Short mmCIF file of C-alpha atoms and ligand atoms in Angstrom, two decimals:
data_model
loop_
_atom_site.label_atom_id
_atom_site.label_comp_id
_atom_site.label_asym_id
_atom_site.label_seq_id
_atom_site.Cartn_x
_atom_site.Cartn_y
_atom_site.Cartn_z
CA UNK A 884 27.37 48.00 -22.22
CA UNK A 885 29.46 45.43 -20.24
CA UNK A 886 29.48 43.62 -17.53
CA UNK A 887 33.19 44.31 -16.23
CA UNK A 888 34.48 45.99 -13.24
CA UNK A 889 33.66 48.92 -14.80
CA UNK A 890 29.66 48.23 -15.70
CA UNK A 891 28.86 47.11 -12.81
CA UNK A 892 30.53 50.49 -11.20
CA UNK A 893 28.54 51.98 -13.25
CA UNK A 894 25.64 50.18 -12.88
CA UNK A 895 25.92 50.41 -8.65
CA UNK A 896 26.63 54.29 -8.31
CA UNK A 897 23.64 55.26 -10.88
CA UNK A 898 21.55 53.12 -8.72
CA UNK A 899 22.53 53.95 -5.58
CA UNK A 900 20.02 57.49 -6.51
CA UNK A 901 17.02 55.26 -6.37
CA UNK A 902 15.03 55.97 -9.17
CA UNK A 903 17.23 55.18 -12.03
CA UNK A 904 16.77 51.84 -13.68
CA UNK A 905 19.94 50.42 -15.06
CA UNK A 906 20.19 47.62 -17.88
CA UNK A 907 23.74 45.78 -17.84
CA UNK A 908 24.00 44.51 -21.81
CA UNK A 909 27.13 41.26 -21.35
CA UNK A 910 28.35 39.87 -24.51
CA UNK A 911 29.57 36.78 -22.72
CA UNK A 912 27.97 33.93 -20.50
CA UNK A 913 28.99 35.79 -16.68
CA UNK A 914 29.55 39.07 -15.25
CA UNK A 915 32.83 40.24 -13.63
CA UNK A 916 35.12 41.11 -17.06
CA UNK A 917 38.85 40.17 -16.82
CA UNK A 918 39.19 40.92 -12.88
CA UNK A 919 36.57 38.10 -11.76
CA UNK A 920 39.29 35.82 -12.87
CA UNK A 921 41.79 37.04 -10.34
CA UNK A 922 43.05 35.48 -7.02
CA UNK A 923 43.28 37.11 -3.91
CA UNK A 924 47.09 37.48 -3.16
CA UNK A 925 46.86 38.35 0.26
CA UNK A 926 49.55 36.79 2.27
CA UNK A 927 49.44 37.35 5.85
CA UNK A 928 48.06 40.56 4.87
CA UNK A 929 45.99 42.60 2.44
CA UNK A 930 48.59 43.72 -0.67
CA UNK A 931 45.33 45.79 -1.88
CA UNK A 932 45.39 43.92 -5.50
CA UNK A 933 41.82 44.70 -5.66
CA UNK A 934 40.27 41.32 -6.62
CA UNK A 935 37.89 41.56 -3.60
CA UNK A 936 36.44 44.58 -4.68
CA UNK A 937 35.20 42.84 -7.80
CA UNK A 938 33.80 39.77 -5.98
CA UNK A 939 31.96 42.55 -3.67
CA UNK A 940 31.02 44.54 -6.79
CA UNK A 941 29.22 41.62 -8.76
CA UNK A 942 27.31 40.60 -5.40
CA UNK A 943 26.03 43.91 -5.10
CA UNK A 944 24.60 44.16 -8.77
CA UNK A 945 23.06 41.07 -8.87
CA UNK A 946 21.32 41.33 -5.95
CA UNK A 947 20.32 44.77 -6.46
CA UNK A 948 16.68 45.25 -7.96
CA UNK A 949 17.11 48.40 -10.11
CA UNK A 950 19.74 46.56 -11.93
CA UNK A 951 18.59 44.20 -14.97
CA UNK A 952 21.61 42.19 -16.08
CA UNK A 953 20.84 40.55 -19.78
CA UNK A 954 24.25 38.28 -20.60
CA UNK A 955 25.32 36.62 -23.83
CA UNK A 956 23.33 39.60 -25.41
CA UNK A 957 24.05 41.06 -28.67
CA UNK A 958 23.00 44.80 -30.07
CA UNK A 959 20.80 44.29 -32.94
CA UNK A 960 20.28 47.49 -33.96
CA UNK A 961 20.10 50.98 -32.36
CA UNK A 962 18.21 54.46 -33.09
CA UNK A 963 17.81 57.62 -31.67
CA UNK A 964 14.79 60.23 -31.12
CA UNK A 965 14.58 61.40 -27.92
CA UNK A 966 15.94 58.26 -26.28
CA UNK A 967 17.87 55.50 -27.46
CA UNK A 968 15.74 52.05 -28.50
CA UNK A 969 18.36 49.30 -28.56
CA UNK A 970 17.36 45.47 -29.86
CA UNK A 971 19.19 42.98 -28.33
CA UNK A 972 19.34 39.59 -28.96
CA UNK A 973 19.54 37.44 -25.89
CA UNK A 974 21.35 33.62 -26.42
CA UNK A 975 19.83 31.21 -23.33
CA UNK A 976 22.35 30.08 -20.64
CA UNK A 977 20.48 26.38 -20.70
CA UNK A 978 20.32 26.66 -17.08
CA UNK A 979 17.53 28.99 -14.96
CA UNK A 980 19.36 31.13 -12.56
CA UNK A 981 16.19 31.12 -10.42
CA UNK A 982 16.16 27.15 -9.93
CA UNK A 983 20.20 26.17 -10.38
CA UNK A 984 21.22 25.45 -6.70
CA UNK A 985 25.35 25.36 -8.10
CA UNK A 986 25.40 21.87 -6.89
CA UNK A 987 27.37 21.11 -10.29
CA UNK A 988 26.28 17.50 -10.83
CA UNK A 989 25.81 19.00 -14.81
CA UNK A 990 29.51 19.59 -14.69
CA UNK A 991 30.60 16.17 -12.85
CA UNK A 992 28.23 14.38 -15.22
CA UNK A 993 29.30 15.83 -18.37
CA UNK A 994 31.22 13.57 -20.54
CA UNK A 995 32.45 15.94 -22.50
CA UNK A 996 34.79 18.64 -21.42
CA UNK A 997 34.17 22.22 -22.27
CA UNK A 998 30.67 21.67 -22.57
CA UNK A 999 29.34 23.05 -19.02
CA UNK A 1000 31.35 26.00 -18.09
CA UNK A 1001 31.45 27.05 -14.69
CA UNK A 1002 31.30 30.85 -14.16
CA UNK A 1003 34.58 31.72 -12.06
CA UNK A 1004 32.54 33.73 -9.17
CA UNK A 1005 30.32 31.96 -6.77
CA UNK A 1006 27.52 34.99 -7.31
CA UNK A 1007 27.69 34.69 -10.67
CA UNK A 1008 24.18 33.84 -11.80
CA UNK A 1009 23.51 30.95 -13.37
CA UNK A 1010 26.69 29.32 -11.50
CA UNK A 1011 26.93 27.36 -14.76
CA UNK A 1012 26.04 27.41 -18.86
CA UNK A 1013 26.59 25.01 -21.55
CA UNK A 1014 28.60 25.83 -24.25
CA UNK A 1015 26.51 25.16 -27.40
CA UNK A 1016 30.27 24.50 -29.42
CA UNK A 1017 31.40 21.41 -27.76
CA UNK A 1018 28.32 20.64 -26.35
CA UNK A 1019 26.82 16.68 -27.90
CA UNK A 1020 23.41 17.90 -28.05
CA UNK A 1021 24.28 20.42 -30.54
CA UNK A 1022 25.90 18.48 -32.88
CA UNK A 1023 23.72 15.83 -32.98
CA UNK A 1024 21.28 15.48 -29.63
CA UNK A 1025 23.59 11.98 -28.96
CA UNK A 1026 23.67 13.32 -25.25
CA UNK A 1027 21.38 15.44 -22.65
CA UNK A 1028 22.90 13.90 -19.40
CA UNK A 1029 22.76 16.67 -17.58
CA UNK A 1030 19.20 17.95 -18.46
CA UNK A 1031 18.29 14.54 -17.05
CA UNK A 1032 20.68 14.22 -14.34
CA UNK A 1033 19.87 18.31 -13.15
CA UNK A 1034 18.20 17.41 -9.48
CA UNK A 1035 16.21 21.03 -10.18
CA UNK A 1036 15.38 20.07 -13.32
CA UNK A 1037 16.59 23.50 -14.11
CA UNK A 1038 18.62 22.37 -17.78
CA UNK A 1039 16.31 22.97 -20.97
CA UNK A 1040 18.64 22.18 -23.89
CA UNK A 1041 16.05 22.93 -26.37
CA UNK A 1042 15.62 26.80 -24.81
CA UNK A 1043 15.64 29.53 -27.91
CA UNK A 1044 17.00 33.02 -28.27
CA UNK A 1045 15.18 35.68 -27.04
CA UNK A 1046 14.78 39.39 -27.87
CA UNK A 1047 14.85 42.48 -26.01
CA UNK A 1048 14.52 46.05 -26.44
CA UNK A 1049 15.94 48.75 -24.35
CA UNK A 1050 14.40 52.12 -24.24
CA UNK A 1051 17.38 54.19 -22.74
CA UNK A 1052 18.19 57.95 -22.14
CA UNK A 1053 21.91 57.27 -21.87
CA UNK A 1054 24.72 54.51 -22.86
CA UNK A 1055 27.67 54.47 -20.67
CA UNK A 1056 30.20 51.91 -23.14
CA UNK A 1057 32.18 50.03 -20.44
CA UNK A 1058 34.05 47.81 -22.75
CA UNK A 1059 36.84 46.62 -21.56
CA UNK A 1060 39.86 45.71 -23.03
CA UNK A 1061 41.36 42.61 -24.20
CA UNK A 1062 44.45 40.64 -23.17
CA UNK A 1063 47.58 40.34 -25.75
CA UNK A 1064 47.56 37.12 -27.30
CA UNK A 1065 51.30 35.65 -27.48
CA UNK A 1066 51.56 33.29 -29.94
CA UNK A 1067 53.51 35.36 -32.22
CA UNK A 1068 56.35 35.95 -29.67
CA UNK A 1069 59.41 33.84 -29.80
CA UNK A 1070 58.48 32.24 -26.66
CA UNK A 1071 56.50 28.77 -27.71
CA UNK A 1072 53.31 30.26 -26.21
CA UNK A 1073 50.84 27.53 -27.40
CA UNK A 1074 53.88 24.91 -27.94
CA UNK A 1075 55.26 24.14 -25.26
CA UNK A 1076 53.04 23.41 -22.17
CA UNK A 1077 55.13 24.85 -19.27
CA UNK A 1078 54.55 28.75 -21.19
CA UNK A 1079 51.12 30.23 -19.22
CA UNK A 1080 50.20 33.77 -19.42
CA UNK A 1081 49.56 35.60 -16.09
CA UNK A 1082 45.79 35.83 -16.67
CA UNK A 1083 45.89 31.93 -16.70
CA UNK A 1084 48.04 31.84 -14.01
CA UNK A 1085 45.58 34.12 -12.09
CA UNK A 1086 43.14 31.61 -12.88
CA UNK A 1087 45.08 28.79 -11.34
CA UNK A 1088 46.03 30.50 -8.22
CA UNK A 1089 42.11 31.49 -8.23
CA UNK A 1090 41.19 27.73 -8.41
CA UNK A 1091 44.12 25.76 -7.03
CA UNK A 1092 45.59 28.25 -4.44
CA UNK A 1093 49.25 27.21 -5.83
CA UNK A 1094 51.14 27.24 -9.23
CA UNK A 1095 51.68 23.64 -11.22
CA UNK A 1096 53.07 23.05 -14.38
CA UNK A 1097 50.16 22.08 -16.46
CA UNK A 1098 52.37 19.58 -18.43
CA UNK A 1099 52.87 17.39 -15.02
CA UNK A 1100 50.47 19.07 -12.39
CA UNK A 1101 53.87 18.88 -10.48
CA UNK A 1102 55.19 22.13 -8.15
CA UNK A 1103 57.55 24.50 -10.20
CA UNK A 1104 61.36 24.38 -8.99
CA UNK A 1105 61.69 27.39 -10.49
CA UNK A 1106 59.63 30.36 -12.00
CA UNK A 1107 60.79 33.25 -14.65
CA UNK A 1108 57.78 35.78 -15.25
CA UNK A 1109 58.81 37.73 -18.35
CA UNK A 1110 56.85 41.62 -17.98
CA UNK A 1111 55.72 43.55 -21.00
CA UNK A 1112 55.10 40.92 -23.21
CA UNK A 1113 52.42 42.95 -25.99
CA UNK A 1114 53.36 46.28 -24.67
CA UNK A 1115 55.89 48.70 -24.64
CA UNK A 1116 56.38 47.32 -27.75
CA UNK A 1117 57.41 49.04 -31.43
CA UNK A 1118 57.32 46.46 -33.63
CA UNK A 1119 53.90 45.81 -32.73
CA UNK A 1120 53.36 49.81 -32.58
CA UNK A 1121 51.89 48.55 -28.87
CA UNK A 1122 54.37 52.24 -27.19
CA UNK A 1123 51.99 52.23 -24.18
CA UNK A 1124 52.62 50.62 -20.61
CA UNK A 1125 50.30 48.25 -19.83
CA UNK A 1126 50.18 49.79 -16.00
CA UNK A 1127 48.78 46.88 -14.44
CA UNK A 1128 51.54 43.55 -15.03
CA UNK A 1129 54.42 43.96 -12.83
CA UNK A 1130 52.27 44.64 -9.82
CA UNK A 1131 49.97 41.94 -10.91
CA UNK A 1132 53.04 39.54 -11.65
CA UNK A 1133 54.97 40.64 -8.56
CA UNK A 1134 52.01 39.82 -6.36
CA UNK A 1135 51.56 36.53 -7.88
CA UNK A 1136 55.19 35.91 -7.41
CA UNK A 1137 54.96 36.63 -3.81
CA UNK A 1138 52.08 34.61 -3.16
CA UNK A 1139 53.83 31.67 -4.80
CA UNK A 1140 56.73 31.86 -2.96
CA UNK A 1141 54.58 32.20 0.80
CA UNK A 1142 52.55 28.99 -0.17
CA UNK A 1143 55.25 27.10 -2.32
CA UNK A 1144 58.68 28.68 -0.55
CA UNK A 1145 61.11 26.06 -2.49
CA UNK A 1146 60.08 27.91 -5.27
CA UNK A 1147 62.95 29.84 -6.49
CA UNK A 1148 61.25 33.25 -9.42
CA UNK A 1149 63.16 35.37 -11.14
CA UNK A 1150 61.23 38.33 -12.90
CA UNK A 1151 62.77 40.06 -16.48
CA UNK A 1152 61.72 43.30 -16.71
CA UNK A 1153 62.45 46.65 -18.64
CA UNK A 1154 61.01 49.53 -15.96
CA UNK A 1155 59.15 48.50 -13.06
CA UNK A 1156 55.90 50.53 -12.45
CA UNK A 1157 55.17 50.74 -8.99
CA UNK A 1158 51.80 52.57 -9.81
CA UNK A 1159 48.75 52.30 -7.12
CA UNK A 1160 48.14 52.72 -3.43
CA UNK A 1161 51.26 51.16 -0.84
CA UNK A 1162 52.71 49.01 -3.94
CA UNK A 1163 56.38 51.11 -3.29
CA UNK A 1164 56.18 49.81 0.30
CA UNK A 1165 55.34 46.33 -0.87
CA UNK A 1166 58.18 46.15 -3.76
CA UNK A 1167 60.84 47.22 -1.17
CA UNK A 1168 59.87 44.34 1.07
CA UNK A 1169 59.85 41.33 -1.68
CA UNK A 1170 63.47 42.53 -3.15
CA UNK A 1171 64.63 39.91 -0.97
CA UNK A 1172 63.02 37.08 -2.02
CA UNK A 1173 62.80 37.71 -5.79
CA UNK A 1174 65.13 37.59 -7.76
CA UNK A 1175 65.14 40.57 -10.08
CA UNK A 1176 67.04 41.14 -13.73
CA UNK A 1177 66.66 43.79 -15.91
CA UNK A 1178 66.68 42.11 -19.69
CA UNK A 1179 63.78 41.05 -21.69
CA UNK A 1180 64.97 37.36 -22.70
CA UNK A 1181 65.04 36.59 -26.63
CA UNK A 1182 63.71 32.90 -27.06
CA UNK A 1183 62.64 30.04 -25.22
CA UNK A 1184 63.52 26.17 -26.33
CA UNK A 1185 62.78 23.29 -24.34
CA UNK A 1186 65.57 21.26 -23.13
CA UNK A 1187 65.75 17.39 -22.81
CA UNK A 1188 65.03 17.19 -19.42
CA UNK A 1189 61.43 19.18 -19.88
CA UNK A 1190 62.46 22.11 -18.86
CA UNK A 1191 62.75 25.69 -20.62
CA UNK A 1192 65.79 27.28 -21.44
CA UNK A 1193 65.98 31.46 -21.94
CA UNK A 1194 68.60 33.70 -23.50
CA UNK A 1195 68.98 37.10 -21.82
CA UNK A 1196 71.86 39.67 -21.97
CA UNK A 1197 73.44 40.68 -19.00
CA UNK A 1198 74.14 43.86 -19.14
CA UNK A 1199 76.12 44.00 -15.91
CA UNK A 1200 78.46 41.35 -17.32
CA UNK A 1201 78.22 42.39 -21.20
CA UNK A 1202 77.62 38.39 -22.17
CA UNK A 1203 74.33 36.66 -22.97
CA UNK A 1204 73.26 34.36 -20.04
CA UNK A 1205 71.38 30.94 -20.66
CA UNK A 1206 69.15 29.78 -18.03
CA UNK A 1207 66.60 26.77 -17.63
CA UNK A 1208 63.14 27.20 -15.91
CA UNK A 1209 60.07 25.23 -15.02
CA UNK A 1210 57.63 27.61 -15.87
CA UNK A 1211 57.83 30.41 -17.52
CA UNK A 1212 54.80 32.90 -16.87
CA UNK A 1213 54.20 35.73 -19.69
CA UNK A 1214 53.07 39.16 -18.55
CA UNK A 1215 50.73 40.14 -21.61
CA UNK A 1216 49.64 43.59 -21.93
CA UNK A 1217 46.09 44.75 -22.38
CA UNK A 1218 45.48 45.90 -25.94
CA UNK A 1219 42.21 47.68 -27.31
CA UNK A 1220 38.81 45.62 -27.18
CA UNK A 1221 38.03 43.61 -30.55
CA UNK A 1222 34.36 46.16 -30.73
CA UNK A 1223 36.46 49.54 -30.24
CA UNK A 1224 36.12 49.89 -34.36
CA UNK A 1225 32.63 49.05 -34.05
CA UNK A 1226 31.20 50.86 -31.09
CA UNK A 1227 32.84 54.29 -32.83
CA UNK A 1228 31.05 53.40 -35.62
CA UNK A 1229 27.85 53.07 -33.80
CA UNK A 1230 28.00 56.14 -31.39
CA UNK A 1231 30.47 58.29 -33.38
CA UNK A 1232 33.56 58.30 -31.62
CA UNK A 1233 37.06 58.89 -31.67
CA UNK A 1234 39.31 56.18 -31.77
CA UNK A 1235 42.98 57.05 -30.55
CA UNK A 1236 46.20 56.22 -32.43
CA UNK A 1237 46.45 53.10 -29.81
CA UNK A 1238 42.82 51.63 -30.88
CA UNK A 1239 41.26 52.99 -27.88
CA UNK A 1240 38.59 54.87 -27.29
CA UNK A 1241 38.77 58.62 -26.64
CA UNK A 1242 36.91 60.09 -23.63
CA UNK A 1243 33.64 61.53 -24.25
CA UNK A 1244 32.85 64.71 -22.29
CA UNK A 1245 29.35 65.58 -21.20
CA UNK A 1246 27.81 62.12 -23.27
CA UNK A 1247 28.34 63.86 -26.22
CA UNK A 1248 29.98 62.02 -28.98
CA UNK A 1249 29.09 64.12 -32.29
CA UNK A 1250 26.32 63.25 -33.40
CA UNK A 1251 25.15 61.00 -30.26
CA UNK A 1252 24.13 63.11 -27.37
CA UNK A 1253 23.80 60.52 -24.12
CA UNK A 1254 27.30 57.99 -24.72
CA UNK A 1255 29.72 57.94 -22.73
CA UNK A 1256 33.05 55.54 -22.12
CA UNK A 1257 33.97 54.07 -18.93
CA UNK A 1258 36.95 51.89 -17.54
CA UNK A 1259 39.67 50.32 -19.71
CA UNK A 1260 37.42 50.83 -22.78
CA UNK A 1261 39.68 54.18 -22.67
CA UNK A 1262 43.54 52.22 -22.14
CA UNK A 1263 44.82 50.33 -19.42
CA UNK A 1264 43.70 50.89 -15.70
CA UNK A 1265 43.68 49.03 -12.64
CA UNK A 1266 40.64 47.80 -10.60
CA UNK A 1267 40.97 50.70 -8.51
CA UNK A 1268 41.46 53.29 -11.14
CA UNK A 1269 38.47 51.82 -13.06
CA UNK A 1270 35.75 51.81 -10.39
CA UNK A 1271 37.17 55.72 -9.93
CA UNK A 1272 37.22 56.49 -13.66
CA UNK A 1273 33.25 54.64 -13.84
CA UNK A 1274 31.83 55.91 -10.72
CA UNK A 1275 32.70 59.44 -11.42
CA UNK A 1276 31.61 58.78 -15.41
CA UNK A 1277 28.19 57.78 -13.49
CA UNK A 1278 28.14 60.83 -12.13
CA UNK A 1279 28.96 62.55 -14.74
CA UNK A 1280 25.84 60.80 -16.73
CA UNK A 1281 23.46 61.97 -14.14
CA UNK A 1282 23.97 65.50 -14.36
CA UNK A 1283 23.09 64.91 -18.23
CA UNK A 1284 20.09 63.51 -17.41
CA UNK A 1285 19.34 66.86 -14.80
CA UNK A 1286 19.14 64.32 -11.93
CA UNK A 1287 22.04 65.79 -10.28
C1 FAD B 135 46.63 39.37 -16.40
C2 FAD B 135 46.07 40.62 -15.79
C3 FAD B 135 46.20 40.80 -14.43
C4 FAD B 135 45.70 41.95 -13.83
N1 FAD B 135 45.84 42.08 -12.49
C5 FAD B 135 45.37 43.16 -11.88
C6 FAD B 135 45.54 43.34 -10.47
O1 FAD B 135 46.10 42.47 -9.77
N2 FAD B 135 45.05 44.48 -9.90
C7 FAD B 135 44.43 45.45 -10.63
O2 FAD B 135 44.03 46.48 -10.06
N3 FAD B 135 44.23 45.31 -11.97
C8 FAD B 135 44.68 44.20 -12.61
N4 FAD B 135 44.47 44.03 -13.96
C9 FAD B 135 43.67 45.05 -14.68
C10 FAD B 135 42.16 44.70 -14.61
O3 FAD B 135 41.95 43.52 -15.35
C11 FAD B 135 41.33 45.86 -15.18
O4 FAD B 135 41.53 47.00 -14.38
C12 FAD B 135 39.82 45.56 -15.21
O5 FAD B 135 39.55 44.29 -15.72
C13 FAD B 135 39.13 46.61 -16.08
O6 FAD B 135 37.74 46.39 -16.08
P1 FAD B 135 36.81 46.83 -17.31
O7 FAD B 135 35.43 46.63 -16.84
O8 FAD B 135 37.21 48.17 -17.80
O9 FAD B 135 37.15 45.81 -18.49
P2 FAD B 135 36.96 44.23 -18.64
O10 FAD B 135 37.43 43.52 -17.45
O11 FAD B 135 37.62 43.90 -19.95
O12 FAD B 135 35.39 44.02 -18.79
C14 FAD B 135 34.69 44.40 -19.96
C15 FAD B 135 33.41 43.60 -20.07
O13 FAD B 135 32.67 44.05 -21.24
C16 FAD B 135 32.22 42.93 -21.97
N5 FAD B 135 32.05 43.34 -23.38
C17 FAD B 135 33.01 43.57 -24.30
N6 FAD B 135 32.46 43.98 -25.47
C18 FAD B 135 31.11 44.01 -25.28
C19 FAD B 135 29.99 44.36 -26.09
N7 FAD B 135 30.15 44.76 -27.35
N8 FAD B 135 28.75 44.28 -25.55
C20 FAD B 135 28.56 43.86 -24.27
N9 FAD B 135 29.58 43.51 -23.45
C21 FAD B 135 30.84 43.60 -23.94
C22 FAD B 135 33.28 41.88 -21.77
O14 FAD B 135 32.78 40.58 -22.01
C23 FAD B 135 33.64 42.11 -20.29
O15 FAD B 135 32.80 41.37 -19.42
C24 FAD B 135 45.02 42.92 -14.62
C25 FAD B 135 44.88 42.72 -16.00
C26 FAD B 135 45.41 41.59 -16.58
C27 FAD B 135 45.26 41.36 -18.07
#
């Protein structure tokens, strides 16, 4: 169950021992999770951020034929005699992955924006869905350009659910997590334009190769990523590091500042985690070209000019410091995924005090024998700790079957 980082580790290592089939259940429309959004922040060299490894990961699965990916499916209903029979209920894509060439005259053509959504990987299969929401033909069949426009003819509009059931002998729940949302935060997330979170900043360096101020499109003067935004946080009861953000940010910072070097960044931190493989070496060698403070600014209000203004303190100084900004990127944590409640429901397990899920040893959760929890499902990872934690959670699911 999921398609992230960790499913599809999963989903490889189990069949990599060639005679166990593998069903990858994806609530949404593409494989890949969070980390298929990433860019590559290489600069002249590899800073090992890991986003390749997805790419490389999702290529492998969906070429692979012991692996049956079913996205935008739902569990129906589940029971248990001597294997598990799951019902799923599979929504169409609109588009057949076995004709769709990804020439993306559906998307050009589309007068309406939101309606065809492009996956963000170029092996994701379809390339491209419609999004029944925004979509005209759903509301009220006034438009079905791009079913006549397809050059495949690979767009049915009119294709129906379909259902599907599993027989399994084990469930490895590869969740995920899911990203802080800000809005609550006294920094206009949501009001003023030039406040982006880092995942949507990942997404524009993904797609655009440099950062722009979405209210202008125009290059940033000047940058101020704010870390721990949604964790390390009491009043939200959020005490946990988020692991991931201030290598993520400080990557993205560095890549900005190769491709766009008039771009002055300053990062606000608390602590900064240096976790993973080389990242010490790496912060030592970007103190010189970002600017670093140690205070978590209060507010942000927009000036006349269109810019942002920030309060920190300075401790060094003992006053409070205003300063104005271009952008201002948030680093929000990763919090417990929104079907942690119900998947412990479902297979009996133990929720921690954060909301996520507590290991389960030897796939047995209680009363389920056979689950077992992979990846970020558990609390925050990187890519390289969650292809570790999944692949040896695969393992750990084949010596329950006695294929080990
Ligand atoms: C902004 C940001 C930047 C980051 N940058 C980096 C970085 O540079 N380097 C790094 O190593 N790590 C980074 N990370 C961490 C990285 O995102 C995670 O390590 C990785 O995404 C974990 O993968 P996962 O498969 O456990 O979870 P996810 O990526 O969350 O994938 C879970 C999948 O399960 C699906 N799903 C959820 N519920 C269900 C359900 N009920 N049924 C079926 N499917 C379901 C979801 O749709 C999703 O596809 C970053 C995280 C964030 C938020």
């Amino acid at each position: 169950m999921g398609g992230g980082i960790a499913g599809l580790s999963s989903a490889l290592e189990l069949s990599k021992t060639g005679y166990i089939d593998v069903e990858i259940l994806e609530k949404s429309s593409f494989l890949g999770g969070h980390a298929i959004q990433f860019a590559c922040k290489a600069t002249d060299r590899c800073v090992s951020c890991g986003a390749c490894m997805v790419e490389e990961k999702l290529k492998q699965a969906v070429e692979n034929p012991n692996i049956h990916i079913y996205s935008r499916s739902r569990i129906q209903k589940i029971t248990k005699s001597e294997k598990f029979s799951i019902d799923i209920i599979i929504k169409p894509a609109y588009i057949d992955s076995k004709m769709c060439t990804g020439c993306g005259v559906c998307l050009d053509t589309c007068p309406f924006e939101g309606s065809v959504i492009r996956g963000f990987s170029k092996n994701n299969m379809p390339l491209y869905t419609i999004c029944e929401d925004s979509c005209l033909y759903f509301k009220d069949k006034s438009c079905a350009k791009c079913q006549k426009l397809c050059p495949e003819g690979a767009i049915n509009l009119d294709s129906l659910e379909s259902c599907h059931t599993s027989e399994v002998d084990a469930i490895i729940a590869a969740t995920g997590f899911q990203p802080y949302n800000p809005v609550s935060k006294p920094y206009g997330y949501g009001l003023f334009d030039n406040v982006v979170t880092n995942l949507e900043l990942e997404r524009t360096l993904r797609k655009n190769s440099t950062a722009a101020r979405p209210s202008d499109g125009k290059a940033p003067r000047d940058i101020a990523f704010i870390q721990c935004v949604g964790s390390r946080d009491v009043g939200l009861n959020h005490l946990w590091c988020s692991k991931v953000c201030c290598a993520s940010a400080l990557r993205m910072a560095n890549l900005i500042k190769m491709r766009q070097p008039d771009t002055e960044i300053t990062f606000f931190y608390i602590d900064v985690q240096t976790f993973g493989k080389n990242f010490q070496a790496f912060y030592d060698e970007i103190q010189k070209n970002i600017r670093q403070i140690r205070a978590i600014p209060g507010d942000i209000y927009p000036t006349r000019d269109g810019r942002l203004q920030l309060t920190y303190f300075d401790g060094a100084k003992s006053q409070s410091v205003d300063e104005t900004f271009d952008l201002v990127v948030l680093s929000i944590g990763l919090i417990p995924g929104q079907d942690n409640p119900d998947l412990a429901g479902l297979f009996n397990l133990e929720i921690l005090e954060t909301g996520f899920l507590a290991p389960v040893e030897n796939g047995t959760s209680g009363i389920c024998d056979g689950i077992f929890t992979a990846g970020t499902v558990e609390g925050p990872m990187s890519i390289p700790e969650t292809i570790a934690h999944a692949t040896d959670v695969s393992w750990k699911a084949i010596k329950y079957l006695n294929l080990g």
